[in-house]
């Protein structure tokens, strides 16, 4: 990888958002990186449901490819995020990809 030092006028390279509150959650680092990737995905490709809430369809195999991780690792990280209350998956019909809602931590959660 070709790298260079930053100066005051250096533009940032493309990046993924990660709320500071995520750093304190008791989830794996893979789950934290996955959350940032899911947040980026919902901001760029999110679809509104009937209530105007954004969700994404992001199959595990695509997540695994995007993160360069195994599907099993991604399933484990998705379960971690769901148990931590950071995502909600709503199953669809048989053979259909679940709708995934990405939840944002409240600001006061960052101070706990």
PDB file of C-alpha atoms in Angstrom:
ATOM      1  CA  UNK A   1       0.000   0.000   0.000  1.00  0.00           C
ATOM      2  CA  UNK A   2       1.332   3.407  -0.971  1.00  0.00           C
ATOM      3  CA  UNK A   3       1.068   5.863   1.960  1.00  0.00           C
ATOM      4  CA  UNK A   4       1.955   9.482   2.586  1.00  0.00           C
ATOM      5  CA  UNK A   5       2.099  11.857   5.551  1.00  0.00           C
ATOM      6  CA  UNK A   6      -0.861  14.129   6.185  1.00  0.00           C
ATOM      7  CA  UNK A   7      -0.610  17.902   6.183  1.00  0.00           C
ATOM      8  CA  UNK A   8      -3.337  20.390   7.107  1.00  0.00           C
ATOM      9  CA  UNK A   9      -4.679  20.570   3.549  1.00  0.00           C
ATOM     10  CA  UNK A  10      -4.658  16.817   2.862  1.00  0.00           C
ATOM     11  CA  UNK A  11      -8.135  15.599   1.888  1.00  0.00           C
ATOM     12  CA  UNK A  12      -9.328  12.486   3.710  1.00  0.00           C
ATOM     13  CA  UNK A  13      -9.563   9.303   1.668  1.00  0.00           C
ATOM     14  CA  UNK A  14     -12.969   7.618   1.413  1.00  0.00           C
ATOM     15  CA  UNK A  15     -14.025   6.387   4.850  1.00  0.00           C
ATOM     16  CA  UNK A  16     -16.850   4.615   6.669  1.00  0.00           C
ATOM     17  CA  UNK A  17     -18.702   6.221   9.595  1.00  0.00           C
ATOM     18  CA  UNK A  18     -18.381   4.618  13.039  1.00  0.00           C
ATOM     19  CA  UNK A  19     -20.188   6.216  15.983  1.00  0.00           C
ATOM     20  CA  UNK A  20     -17.862   6.667  18.982  1.00  0.00           C
ATOM     21  CA  UNK A  21     -20.371   4.790  21.170  1.00  0.00           C
ATOM     22  CA  UNK A  22     -19.550   1.637  19.187  1.00  0.00           C
ATOM     23  CA  UNK A  23     -16.044   1.623  20.637  1.00  0.00           C
ATOM     24  CA  UNK A  24     -17.447   0.898  24.108  1.00  0.00           C
ATOM     25  CA  UNK A  25     -19.783  -1.908  23.092  1.00  0.00           C
ATOM     26  CA  UNK A  26     -18.783  -5.406  24.185  1.00  0.00           C
ATOM     27  CA  UNK A  27     -18.699  -6.777  20.633  1.00  0.00           C
ATOM     28  CA  UNK A  28     -15.787  -8.032  18.552  1.00  0.00           C
ATOM     29  CA  UNK A  29     -13.714  -5.739  16.372  1.00  0.00           C
ATOM     30  CA  UNK A  30     -15.093  -7.571  13.338  1.00  0.00           C
ATOM     31  CA  UNK A  31     -18.614  -6.648  14.466  1.00  0.00           C
ATOM     32  CA  UNK A  32     -17.562  -3.007  14.846  1.00  0.00           C
ATOM     33  CA  UNK A  33     -16.077  -2.882  11.347  1.00  0.00           C
ATOM     34  CA  UNK A  34     -19.167  -4.664  10.031  1.00  0.00           C
ATOM     35  CA  UNK A  35     -21.408  -2.063  11.682  1.00  0.00           C
ATOM     36  CA  UNK A  36     -19.478   0.723   9.941  1.00  0.00           C
ATOM     37  CA  UNK A  37     -19.859  -1.099   6.608  1.00  0.00           C
ATOM     38  CA  UNK A  38     -23.593  -1.656   7.191  1.00  0.00           C
ATOM     39  CA  UNK A  39     -24.034   2.004   8.087  1.00  0.00           C
ATOM     40  CA  UNK A  40     -22.284   3.011   4.873  1.00  0.00           C
ATOM     41  CA  UNK A  41     -24.481   0.600   2.923  1.00  0.00           C
ATOM     42  CA  UNK A  42     -27.726   1.949   4.357  1.00  0.00           C
ATOM     43  CA  UNK A  43     -26.642   5.534   3.671  1.00  0.00           C
ATOM     44  CA  UNK A  44     -25.899   4.747   0.017  1.00  0.00           C
ATOM     45  CA  UNK A  45     -28.394   1.996  -0.864  1.00  0.00           C
ATOM     46  CA  UNK A  46     -31.048   2.100   1.846  1.00  0.00           C
ATOM     47  CA  UNK A  47     -34.685   1.532   0.922  1.00  0.00           C
ATOM     48  CA  UNK A  48     -37.589   3.106   2.816  1.00  0.00           C
ATOM     49  CA  UNK A  49     -40.214   0.830   4.306  1.00  0.00           C
ATOM     50  CA  UNK A  50     -43.879   1.821   4.628  1.00  0.00           C
ATOM     51  CA  UNK A  51     -43.008   3.881   7.745  1.00  0.00           C
ATOM     52  CA  UNK A  52     -40.190   5.797   6.043  1.00  0.00           C
ATOM     53  CA  UNK A  53     -37.482   3.870   7.946  1.00  0.00           C
ATOM     54  CA  UNK A  54     -34.419   2.815   5.958  1.00  0.00           C
ATOM     55  CA  UNK A  55     -33.448  -0.838   5.624  1.00  0.00           C
ATOM     56  CA  UNK A  56     -31.036  -2.795   3.466  1.00  0.00           C
ATOM     57  CA  UNK A  57     -30.917  -6.228   1.884  1.00  0.00           C
ATOM     58  CA  UNK A  58     -27.327  -7.374   2.283  1.00  0.00           C
ATOM     59  CA  UNK A  59     -26.830 -11.147   1.917  1.00  0.00           C
ATOM     60  CA  UNK A  60     -24.258 -12.744   4.205  1.00  0.00           C
ATOM     61  CA  UNK A  61     -22.152 -13.869   1.228  1.00  0.00           C
ATOM     62  CA  UNK A  62     -21.928 -10.249   0.016  1.00  0.00           C
ATOM     63  CA  UNK A  63     -21.049  -9.015   3.507  1.00  0.00           C
ATOM     64  CA  UNK A  64     -18.355 -11.698   3.735  1.00  0.00           C
ATOM     65  CA  UNK A  65     -16.881 -10.588   0.401  1.00  0.00           C
ATOM     66  CA  UNK A  66     -17.031  -6.898   1.382  1.00  0.00           C
ATOM     67  CA  UNK A  67     -15.196  -7.554   4.672  1.00  0.00           C
ATOM     68  CA  UNK A  68     -12.881 -10.334   3.425  1.00  0.00           C
ATOM     69  CA  UNK A  69     -14.186 -12.613   6.172  1.00  0.00           C
ATOM     70  CA  UNK A  70     -15.818 -16.038   6.137  1.00  0.00           C
ATOM     71  CA  UNK A  71     -19.626 -16.287   6.014  1.00  0.00           C
ATOM     72  CA  UNK A  72     -19.541 -17.998   9.435  1.00  0.00           C
ATOM     73  CA  UNK A  73     -17.565 -15.091  10.964  1.00  0.00           C
ATOM     74  CA  UNK A  74     -20.054 -12.657   9.444  1.00  0.00           C
ATOM     75  CA  UNK A  75     -23.038 -14.593  10.809  1.00  0.00           C
ATOM     76  CA  UNK A  76     -21.439 -14.531  14.263  1.00  0.00           C
ATOM     77  CA  UNK A  77     -20.812 -10.766  14.012  1.00  0.00           C
ATOM     78  CA  UNK A  78     -24.367 -10.116  12.816  1.00  0.00           C
ATOM     79  CA  UNK A  79     -25.650 -12.043  15.842  1.00  0.00           C
ATOM     80  CA  UNK A  80     -23.395  -9.956  18.118  1.00  0.00           C
ATOM     81  CA  UNK A  81     -24.740  -6.714  16.641  1.00  0.00           C
ATOM     82  CA  UNK A  82     -28.321  -7.920  16.921  1.00  0.00           C
ATOM     83  CA  UNK A  83     -27.857  -8.956  20.571  1.00  0.00           C
ATOM     84  CA  UNK A  84     -26.241  -5.565  21.306  1.00  0.00           C
ATOM     85  CA  UNK A  85     -29.319  -3.838  19.840  1.00  0.00           C
ATOM     86  CA  UNK A  86     -27.423  -2.218  16.957  1.00  0.00           C
ATOM     87  CA  UNK A  87     -29.247  -3.969  14.116  1.00  0.00           C
ATOM     88  CA  UNK A  88     -32.628  -5.575  13.652  1.00  0.00           C
ATOM     89  CA  UNK A  89     -33.198  -8.255  11.046  1.00  0.00           C
ATOM     90  CA  UNK A  90     -36.715  -8.917   9.790  1.00  0.00           C
ATOM     91  CA  UNK A  91     -37.048 -12.225   8.021  1.00  0.00           C
ATOM     92  CA  UNK A  92     -38.874 -12.280   4.716  1.00  0.00           C
ATOM     93  CA  UNK A  93     -40.250 -15.259   2.809  1.00  0.00           C
ATOM     94  CA  UNK A  94     -38.409 -18.525   2.234  1.00  0.00           C
ATOM     95  CA  UNK A  95     -35.329 -17.883   0.108  1.00  0.00           C
ATOM     96  CA  UNK A  96     -35.638 -14.118   0.542  1.00  0.00           C
ATOM     97  CA  UNK A  97     -32.937 -11.911   2.056  1.00  0.00           C
ATOM     98  CA  UNK A  98     -33.891 -10.417   5.424  1.00  0.00           C
ATOM     99  CA  UNK A  99     -34.533  -6.708   5.740  1.00  0.00           C
ATOM    100  CA  UNK A 100     -31.834  -5.270   7.986  1.00  0.00           C
ATOM    101  CA  UNK A 101     -32.434  -2.115   9.980  1.00  0.00           C
ATOM    102  CA  UNK A 102     -29.366  -0.312  11.310  1.00  0.00           C
ATOM    103  CA  UNK A 103     -29.995   1.320  14.677  1.00  0.00           C
ATOM    104  CA  UNK A 104     -28.042   4.340  15.890  1.00  0.00           C
ATOM    105  CA  UNK A 105     -26.770   4.653  19.460  1.00  0.00           C
ATOM    106  CA  UNK A 106     -28.221   7.564  21.389  1.00  0.00           C
ATOM    107  CA  UNK A 107     -25.752  10.321  22.240  1.00  0.00           C
ATOM    108  CA  UNK A 108     -26.061   9.687  25.981  1.00  0.00           C
ATOM    109  CA  UNK A 109     -24.956   6.085  25.371  1.00  0.00           C
ATOM    110  CA  UNK A 110     -21.545   7.474  24.387  1.00  0.00           C
ATOM    111  CA  UNK A 111     -21.073   8.910  27.881  1.00  0.00           C
ATOM    112  CA  UNK A 112     -21.881   5.727  29.808  1.00  0.00           C
TER     113      UNK A 112
END
